[in-house]
Structure formats: C-alpha cells, structure tokens
CSV table of C-alpha atoms and ligand atoms in Angstrom, one decimal:
chain,number,residue,atom,x,y,z
A,20,UNK,CA,0.6,-0.3,0.3
A,21,UNK,CA,1.8,3.0,-0.8
A,22,UNK,CA,1.1,6.2,1.1
A,23,UNK,CA,1.5,10.3,-0.5
A,24,UNK,CA,2.2,12.9,0.5
A,25,UNK,CA,-0.8,15.2,-1.3
A,26,UNK,CA,-0.6,19.1,-1.3
A,27,UNK,CA,-3.0,20.7,-2.8
A,28,UNK,CA,-2.0,24.8,-3.0
A,29,UNK,CA,-5.2,27.1,-4.0
A,30,UNK,CA,-5.4,31.2,-4.0
A,31,UNK,CA,-6.9,30.5,-0.2
A,32,UNK,CA,-5.5,28.2,1.5
A,33,UNK,CA,-2.9,25.2,1.6
A,34,UNK,CA,-3.3,21.7,2.5
A,35,UNK,CA,-1.3,18.5,3.2
A,36,UNK,CA,-2.4,15.1,3.1
A,37,UNK,CA,-1.5,12.0,3.8
A,38,UNK,CA,-3.3,10.0,1.1
A,39,UNK,CA,-3.4,5.9,1.2
A,40,UNK,CA,-5.9,4.1,-1.6
A,41,UNK,CA,-7.8,6.7,-1.5
A,42,UNK,CA,-8.5,7.9,1.5
A,43,UNK,CA,-7.0,11.2,3.1
A,44,UNK,CA,-5.0,9.7,6.7
A,45,UNK,CA,-3.8,13.3,8.2
A,46,UNK,CA,-4.5,16.8,7.1
A,47,UNK,CA,-2.8,19.7,7.5
A,48,UNK,CA,-3.5,23.0,6.4
A,49,UNK,CA,-2.4,26.9,6.8
A,50,UNK,CA,-4.1,29.9,4.6
A,51,UNK,CA,-2.1,30.9,1.4
A,52,UNK,CA,-0.3,33.8,2.2
A,53,UNK,CA,-1.2,35.5,-1.5
A,54,UNK,CA,1.6,38.6,-0.6
A,55,UNK,CA,4.5,36.3,-0.8
A,56,UNK,CA,5.6,34.3,-3.6
A,57,UNK,CA,6.8,30.8,-5.0
A,58,UNK,CA,9.8,30.2,-2.5
A,59,UNK,CA,8.1,30.5,0.1
A,60,UNK,CA,4.8,28.7,-0.5
A,61,UNK,CA,6.6,25.4,-0.8
A,62,UNK,CA,8.5,26.5,2.8
A,63,UNK,CA,5.1,26.4,3.7
A,64,UNK,CA,4.3,22.3,2.7
A,65,UNK,CA,7.5,21.4,3.8
A,66,UNK,CA,6.4,22.9,7.6
A,67,UNK,CA,3.2,21.1,6.7
A,68,UNK,CA,4.7,18.1,6.7
A,69,UNK,CA,7.5,18.2,7.9
A,70,UNK,CA,5.9,15.7,10.6
A,71,UNK,CA,5.4,13.4,8.2
A,72,UNK,CA,8.9,12.3,6.9
A,73,UNK,CA,9.4,8.7,6.3
A,74,UNK,CA,6.0,7.9,6.4
A,75,UNK,CA,5.6,8.9,3.0
A,76,UNK,CA,7.0,6.6,-0.4
A,77,UNK,CA,5.6,9.5,-3.4
A,78,UNK,CA,4.6,13.1,-4.0
A,79,UNK,CA,3.0,14.9,-5.7
A,80,UNK,CA,1.9,18.5,-5.6
A,81,UNK,CA,-1.0,20.1,-7.3
A,82,UNK,CA,-1.5,23.5,-7.5
A,83,UNK,CA,-4.0,26.5,-9.0
A,84,UNK,CA,-2.6,27.9,-12.2
A,85,UNK,CA,-1.4,26.3,-15.3
A,86,UNK,CA,1.5,23.3,-15.1
A,87,UNK,CA,3.5,23.0,-17.6
A,88,UNK,CA,7.0,20.4,-18.0
A,89,UNK,CA,7.7,20.8,-14.4
A,90,UNK,CA,7.6,25.1,-14.6
A,91,UNK,CA,4.6,26.3,-13.4
A,92,UNK,CA,2.7,29.9,-14.3
A,93,UNK,CA,-0.1,32.1,-13.3
A,94,UNK,CA,-2.9,31.6,-16.1
A,95,UNK,CA,-5.2,34.4,-14.5
A,96,UNK,CA,-2.2,35.9,-11.7
A,97,UNK,CA,-5.6,37.9,-9.6
A,98,UNK,CA,-6.4,34.2,-8.7
A,99,UNK,CA,-3.2,34.2,-7.6
A,100,UNK,CA,0.5,35.9,-8.3
A,101,UNK,CA,2.6,32.9,-9.4
A,102,UNK,CA,6.0,34.2,-11.7
A,103,UNK,CA,5.8,33.0,-15.2
A,104,UNK,CA,7.5,29.3,-15.5
A,105,UNK,CA,8.6,29.3,-12.3
A,106,UNK,CA,10.9,26.2,-12.1
A,107,UNK,CA,7.9,24.5,-9.3
A,108,UNK,CA,9.4,20.9,-10.6
A,109,UNK,CA,13.1,21.4,-9.8
A,110,UNK,CA,12.0,23.7,-6.4
A,111,UNK,CA,10.3,21.4,-4.6
A,112,UNK,CA,12.9,18.3,-6.1
A,113,UNK,CA,15.1,19.9,-3.4
A,114,UNK,CA,13.2,20.7,-0.8
A,115,UNK,CA,11.0,17.6,-0.5
A,116,UNK,CA,14.4,15.6,-2.3
A,117,UNK,CA,11.4,13.3,-3.9
A,118,UNK,CA,10.3,14.5,-7.6
A,119,UNK,CA,6.8,15.1,-7.5
A,120,UNK,CA,4.1,14.4,-10.3
A,121,UNK,CA,2.4,18.0,-10.4
A,122,UNK,CA,-0.6,18.8,-12.0
A,123,UNK,CA,-3.3,21.3,-11.8
A,124,UNK,CA,-5.6,22.3,-8.2
A,125,UNK,CA,-9.3,22.0,-10.3
A,126,UNK,CA,-7.9,19.1,-12.9
A,127,UNK,CA,-6.3,16.5,-9.5
A,128,UNK,CA,-9.9,17.6,-8.1
A,129,UNK,CA,-11.9,15.7,-11.3
A,130,UNK,CA,-9.6,12.9,-11.1
A,131,UNK,CA,-10.3,12.2,-7.3
A,132,UNK,CA,-13.9,12.7,-7.5
A,133,UNK,CA,-13.8,9.8,-10.7
A,134,UNK,CA,-12.2,7.4,-9.3
A,135,UNK,CA,-13.2,8.3,-5.6
A,136,UNK,CA,-16.1,10.7,-5.6
A,137,UNK,CA,-19.1,11.5,-7.2
A,138,UNK,CA,-17.4,11.4,-10.7
A,139,UNK,CA,-17.8,7.3,-9.7
A,140,UNK,CA,-16.4,6.0,-12.9
A,141,UNK,CA,-19.0,8.4,-15.5
A,142,UNK,CA,-17.8,10.9,-18.4
A,143,UNK,CA,-17.5,14.2,-16.0
A,144,UNK,CA,-16.7,17.6,-15.6
A,145,UNK,CA,-15.9,18.9,-12.6
A,146,UNK,CA,-15.4,22.6,-11.4
A,147,UNK,CA,-13.6,24.4,-8.3
A,148,UNK,CA,-15.7,27.7,-7.7
A,149,UNK,CA,-13.7,28.9,-5.6
A,150,UNK,CA,-11.4,32.0,-5.5
A,151,UNK,CA,-11.0,31.9,-9.1
A,152,UNK,CA,-13.0,28.6,-10.8
A,153,UNK,CA,-11.2,26.2,-12.3
A,154,UNK,CA,-12.2,22.9,-14.5
A,155,UNK,CA,-11.2,19.8,-15.3
A,156,UNK,CA,-13.0,17.2,-17.8
A,157,UNK,CA,-12.3,13.2,-17.6
A,158,UNK,CA,-14.2,11.7,-20.8
A,159,UNK,CA,-13.4,7.7,-21.7
A,160,UNK,CA,-11.4,7.0,-18.3
A,161,UNK,CA,-9.0,9.7,-19.3
A,162,UNK,CA,-8.7,13.1,-17.6
A,163,UNK,CA,-7.9,15.9,-20.1
A,164,UNK,CA,-4.8,17.8,-20.0
A,165,UNK,CA,-4.7,18.6,-23.5
A,166,UNK,CA,-1.5,20.0,-25.9
A,167,UNK,CA,-0.1,22.3,-22.8
A,168,UNK,CA,-1.9,21.2,-19.6
A,169,UNK,CA,-4.5,23.6,-20.5
A,170,UNK,CA,-7.6,21.4,-20.7
A,171,UNK,CA,-11.0,22.7,-18.5
A,172,UNK,CA,-9.7,26.1,-18.0
A,173,UNK,CA,-13.1,27.2,-17.8
A,174,UNK,CA,-13.0,30.5,-15.0
A,175,UNK,CA,-10.6,32.2,-18.4
A,176,UNK,CA,-13.8,31.6,-20.9
A,177,UNK,CA,-14.6,36.2,-21.5
A,178,UNK,CA,-19.3,35.7,-21.4
A,179,UNK,CA,-18.7,39.5,-23.0
A,180,UNK,CA,-15.9,38.9,-25.8
A,181,UNK,CA,-12.5,39.4,-25.6
A,182,UNK,CA,-12.2,42.3,-23.7
A,183,UNK,CA,-14.5,41.3,-21.4
A,184,UNK,CA,-13.3,40.2,-17.5
A,185,UNK,CA,-12.8,36.5,-17.4
A,186,UNK,CA,-15.9,34.2,-15.8
A,187,UNK,CA,-14.2,33.9,-13.3
A,188,UNK,CA,-13.8,37.1,-12.2
A,189,UNK,CA,-17.3,38.0,-12.2
A,190,UNK,CA,-18.4,34.8,-10.3
A,191,UNK,CA,-15.7,33.1,-7.7
A,192,UNK,CA,-15.0,34.1,-4.2
A,193,UNK,CA,-12.1,37.8,-4.9
A,194,UNK,CA,-15.0,39.0,-7.2
A,195,UNK,CA,-17.6,38.3,-4.3
A,196,UNK,CA,-15.7,40.1,-1.8
A,197,UNK,CA,-15.0,43.2,-4.2
A,198,UNK,CA,-19.0,43.4,-5.3
A,199,UNK,CA,-19.8,43.2,-1.3
A,200,UNK,CA,-17.2,46.8,-0.8
A,201,UNK,CA,-18.8,47.3,-3.9
A,202,UNK,CA,-22.1,47.7,-2.0
A,203,UNK,CA,-20.5,48.6,1.3
A,204,UNK,CA,-19.1,45.9,2.9
A,205,UNK,CA,-16.3,44.3,3.7
A,206,UNK,CA,-17.4,40.8,3.4
A,207,UNK,CA,-15.1,38.2,2.5
A,208,UNK,CA,-17.6,35.3,0.6
A,209,UNK,CA,-18.3,33.2,3.8
A,210,UNK,CA,-19.5,36.3,5.4
A,211,UNK,CA,-21.7,37.0,2.1
A,212,UNK,CA,-23.0,33.6,2.4
A,213,UNK,CA,-23.6,34.2,6.2
A,214,UNK,CA,-25.1,37.7,5.4
A,215,UNK,CA,-27.9,35.8,2.4
A,216,UNK,CA,-28.7,33.5,5.7
A,217,UNK,CA,-30.0,36.3,7.9
A,218,UNK,CA,-31.7,38.0,5.2
A,219,UNK,CA,-29.8,40.5,3.4
A,220,UNK,CA,-31.2,41.6,-0.1
A,221,UNK,CA,-27.8,42.8,-1.1
A,222,UNK,CA,-25.8,39.7,0.0
A,223,UNK,CA,-28.6,37.2,-0.9
A,224,UNK,CA,-28.5,39.3,-4.8
A,225,UNK,CA,-24.8,39.2,-5.1
A,226,UNK,CA,-24.7,35.2,-5.0
A,227,UNK,CA,-27.7,34.7,-6.6
A,228,UNK,CA,-25.6,36.5,-9.6
A,229,UNK,CA,-22.9,34.4,-9.2
A,230,UNK,CA,-25.0,31.1,-9.3
A,231,UNK,CA,-26.5,32.8,-12.6
A,232,UNK,CA,-23.4,33.0,-14.3
A,233,UNK,CA,-21.8,28.9,-12.7
A,234,UNK,CA,-25.2,28.1,-14.1
A,235,UNK,CA,-24.3,29.5,-17.4
A,236,UNK,CA,-21.1,28.0,-17.4
A,237,UNK,CA,-22.3,24.3,-16.7
A,238,UNK,CA,-24.4,24.5,-19.7
A,239,UNK,CA,-21.8,25.6,-21.8
A,240,UNK,CA,-19.7,22.5,-20.6
A,241,UNK,CA,-23.1,20.8,-21.0
A,242,UNK,CA,-23.1,21.6,-24.8
A,243,UNK,CA,-19.5,21.5,-25.3
A,244,UNK,CA,-18.2,17.4,-23.8
A,245,UNK,CA,-22.0,16.0,-22.7
A,246,UNK,CA,-20.9,14.4,-19.7
A,247,UNK,CA,-22.8,11.8,-17.4
A,248,UNK,CA,-22.9,14.5,-14.2
A,249,UNK,CA,-20.9,18.1,-13.1
A,250,UNK,CA,-19.5,17.5,-9.8
A,251,UNK,CA,-18.9,20.8,-8.2
A,252,UNK,CA,-16.2,21.8,-5.6
A,253,UNK,CA,-14.4,24.7,-3.7
A,254,UNK,CA,-15.5,27.1,-1.0
A,255,UNK,CA,-18.0,29.1,-2.7
A,256,UNK,CA,-19.2,25.8,-4.8
A,257,UNK,CA,-19.9,24.1,-1.8
A,258,UNK,CA,-21.5,26.6,0.5
A,259,UNK,CA,-24.5,26.4,1.7
A,260,UNK,CA,-27.4,26.5,-0.7
A,261,UNK,CA,-25.4,27.8,-3.9
A,262,UNK,CA,-25.7,24.3,-5.8
A,263,UNK,CA,-29.0,24.2,-4.9
A,264,UNK,CA,-29.8,27.8,-6.8
A,265,UNK,CA,-27.5,26.9,-9.6
A,266,UNK,CA,-30.0,24.0,-10.8
A,267,UNK,CA,-32.5,25.6,-10.2
A,268,UNK,CA,-31.3,28.2,-12.1
A,269,UNK,CA,-31.0,25.6,-14.8
A,270,UNK,CA,-34.5,23.6,-15.1
A,271,UNK,CA,-36.3,24.9,-17.5
A,272,UNK,CA,-33.4,24.2,-20.2
A,273,UNK,CA,-34.4,21.5,-23.0
A,274,UNK,CA,-34.0,17.9,-21.2
A,275,UNK,CA,-30.8,17.0,-23.1
A,276,UNK,CA,-29.0,20.0,-22.4
A,277,UNK,CA,-29.7,20.2,-19.0
A,278,UNK,CA,-26.4,18.5,-16.2
A,279,UNK,CA,-26.8,17.1,-14.3
A,280,UNK,CA,-25.4,18.3,-11.4
A,281,UNK,CA,-23.5,16.8,-7.7
A,282,UNK,CA,-21.9,18.0,-4.9
A,283,UNK,CA,-17.9,17.1,-4.9
A,284,UNK,CA,-18.5,14.1,-2.7
A,285,UNK,CA,-14.2,15.1,-1.4
A,286,UNK,CA,-15.1,18.0,-0.5
A,287,UNK,CA,-12.1,19.9,0.1
A,288,UNK,CA,-10.1,17.0,0.2
A,289,UNK,CA,-10.8,16.0,-3.4
A,290,UNK,CA,-7.2,18.1,-5.2
A,291,UNK,CA,-4.9,16.1,-2.9
A,292,UNK,CA,-6.7,12.8,-4.0
A,293,UNK,CA,-6.8,13.2,-7.4
A,294,UNK,CA,-2.9,14.3,-7.1
A,295,UNK,CA,-2.4,11.4,-5.2
A,296,UNK,CA,-4.5,8.8,-7.7
A,297,UNK,CA,-1.7,10.6,-10.2
A,298,UNK,CA,1.3,9.9,-8.0
A,299,UNK,CA,0.5,7.1,-7.9
A,300,UNK,CA,-0.5,5.7,-11.0
A,301,UNK,CA,0.3,8.3,-13.5
A,302,UNK,CA,-1.3,7.1,-16.4
A,303,UNK,CA,-4.5,7.8,-17.3
A,304,UNK,CA,-4.0,11.7,-18.8
A,305,UNK,CA,-5.3,12.8,-21.6
A,306,UNK,CA,-1.6,13.4,-23.0
A,307,UNK,CA,-0.3,9.5,-22.7
B,428,LIG,C1,-8.1,30.8,-12.2
B,428,LIG,C2,-6.4,29.5,-12.5
B,428,LIG,C3,-6.7,28.2,-12.3
B,428,LIG,C4,-7.5,27.2,-11.0
B,428,LIG,C5,-8.8,27.4,-10.6
B,428,LIG,C6,-8.9,27.9,-9.5
B,428,LIG,C7,-4.1,31.2,-12.1
B,428,LIG,C8,-3.3,31.4,-10.7
B,428,LIG,N1,-5.0,29.8,-11.2
B,428,LIG,O1,-8.5,30.0,-13.0
B,428,LIG,O2,-5.9,27.4,-13.0
B,428,LIG,O3,-7.2,26.0,-11.4
B,428,LIG,O4,-8.4,29.5,-11.0
B,428,LIG,O5,-8.0,28.2,-8.5
B,428,LIG,O6,-4.1,31.3,-13.0
B,428,LIG,P1,-8.7,28.5,-6.4
B,428,LIG,O7,-7.0,28.9,-6.4
B,428,LIG,O8,-10.3,29.1,-6.4
B,428,LIG,O9,-8.6,26.8,-6.7
C-alpha cells in the first residue's frame, strides 16, 4: 500500500495530506499568504508536512495555475501572483528530496472525484468555484490535460467578448469580496453567505448573480462535453444553498441540454486525493 504526501495549493489555502488508497489519513492546512511568492509557499508546504517525514513514498503537488513540463505559471495573476515559468518541479525536488507528480488543482480534483467521489467512473466535468474557477474534464476514462496543460480552464472564458473580464472575475470568491465592498460591506465570501442567510438582500443578490453565471458555465460545459455529471467543488461551490440555486437556474433548459449536477463527495480533499491517485498511477491523462 503506497502512502502519498499530497499537497494542494490554492489561492486561499494550502492543504497537506497523507493519502493511502484514496483515503486521507492525516491532514494539515494553512492560509495561502498571497503577498509572498512560490519559494515561501514551498517552505509552507514543507513546514506542514515535516511531521510526516519517512511516512510516504510518493509525492504529488497540485496547484492553482498552469503546470506544464514542471513549470508553473498563473493564467490569471489576480487569482494568485505566480511568476511565469517558475521551476516548480525542480524547487520541490530540492526541498523534499523526491521528484513530485504535478497537476493543476482542478484537474487533480476532477480525477479525485472520478476515481473516489461523485464522478463514480462516469464521463464528467468538474468545477471548483473558489478563489477563481478551475475546471477538469474526464472523458472515456482519461483526464484531459491538453497540449499544454490548459484543458478545463473554463474560468478564463470571457463571456462579454475577448476584451471583457474573465468569467471567474465575475463569479468567484474574489468577485464576491469586491462586490460586497462596492455595496459598502467588508465581507469575504463566507460572510456574504452568512449575511444572505440572515436575509440581507445585497448579499442574496451577489450570490444569485454568481450562481446565474455558474449555471451558464455548466450549460456551456454540457454543450461542449455532454458529460454524465458535472461535479461542483470549491468553497463557493460547496457553500450552503449555492448548488441548489445553480440547479434551479438550469431547470428550464430542454432535458437533453440540462446538466446533472453533484456536490464534490470528497469536499475540500478532492485535489489531494486526485493528485495522490495521479502520483501512484500517473498514466491516465489525455497526454500519455
Ligand atoms: C484560476 C487559475 C486556474 C485554477 C483556478 C482555481 C491561476 C493562478 N489559477 O482559474 O488554474 O485552477 O483559478 O483556483 O491562474 P483556486 O485557487 O480558486 O482553487
């Protein structure tokens, strides 16, 4: 039985976990310090996992941003300010003394949900709606990564035209924060959801607008890939009531176009479970 050290670095938090046979046995996390850079984040990864030295034989690292040939780049620097072509594989190997398997966070989470969660081995699209919006596609038993690792980068689509904002900048947690501020409230996404539950109209409107955009994205994904299920994760996607809103907004679509939605069964662990699976069986990607 292989135990993998699986680390998931997102725009809001860094999760380190020990994963065996698709199960998280130990976990530790810290907030992502958005003001520092990759070397400091790698130091945080090492700090979180230091107590587990000697307990793992494989290493998987999954990160927000584009990963290709061991190099790491932000697609949207507003999500996290990663410098272009940062040598992630080399720096991690230097720090951990072990070569990592790397993947984008949403692609890894898609694979986690496909192998051990709500995807249940069916063709699926996964969305993480969190700091940004990431995506992953599994079709015919393969995780699509594409020519350069970009496959599934739905958050970068520009619904208002090519010069317009990205859909994630109109929908995700960072958008909720700025929208709340525009209404005179210093509230992160979690506080926006709490305010909506207390009946505050400004907060409800922000969540409804976000859910409307997420629903359009789900419809687009259905038209593109026609998956059996669209699995939704991330802090926003899994927040109370969000998925119900998205589902309600899709109800009037013709049945053949209407996505079947599911919550990420692995919750916040989807990326860690997925990268552990990729680290121990690194073949089933679209790249071969
Ligand atoms: C952005 C992009 C994706 C990522 C997604 C979710 C960057 C830095 N990230 O679309 O690669 O999968 O955000 O990231 O360009 P999260 O931090 O919200 O989980």
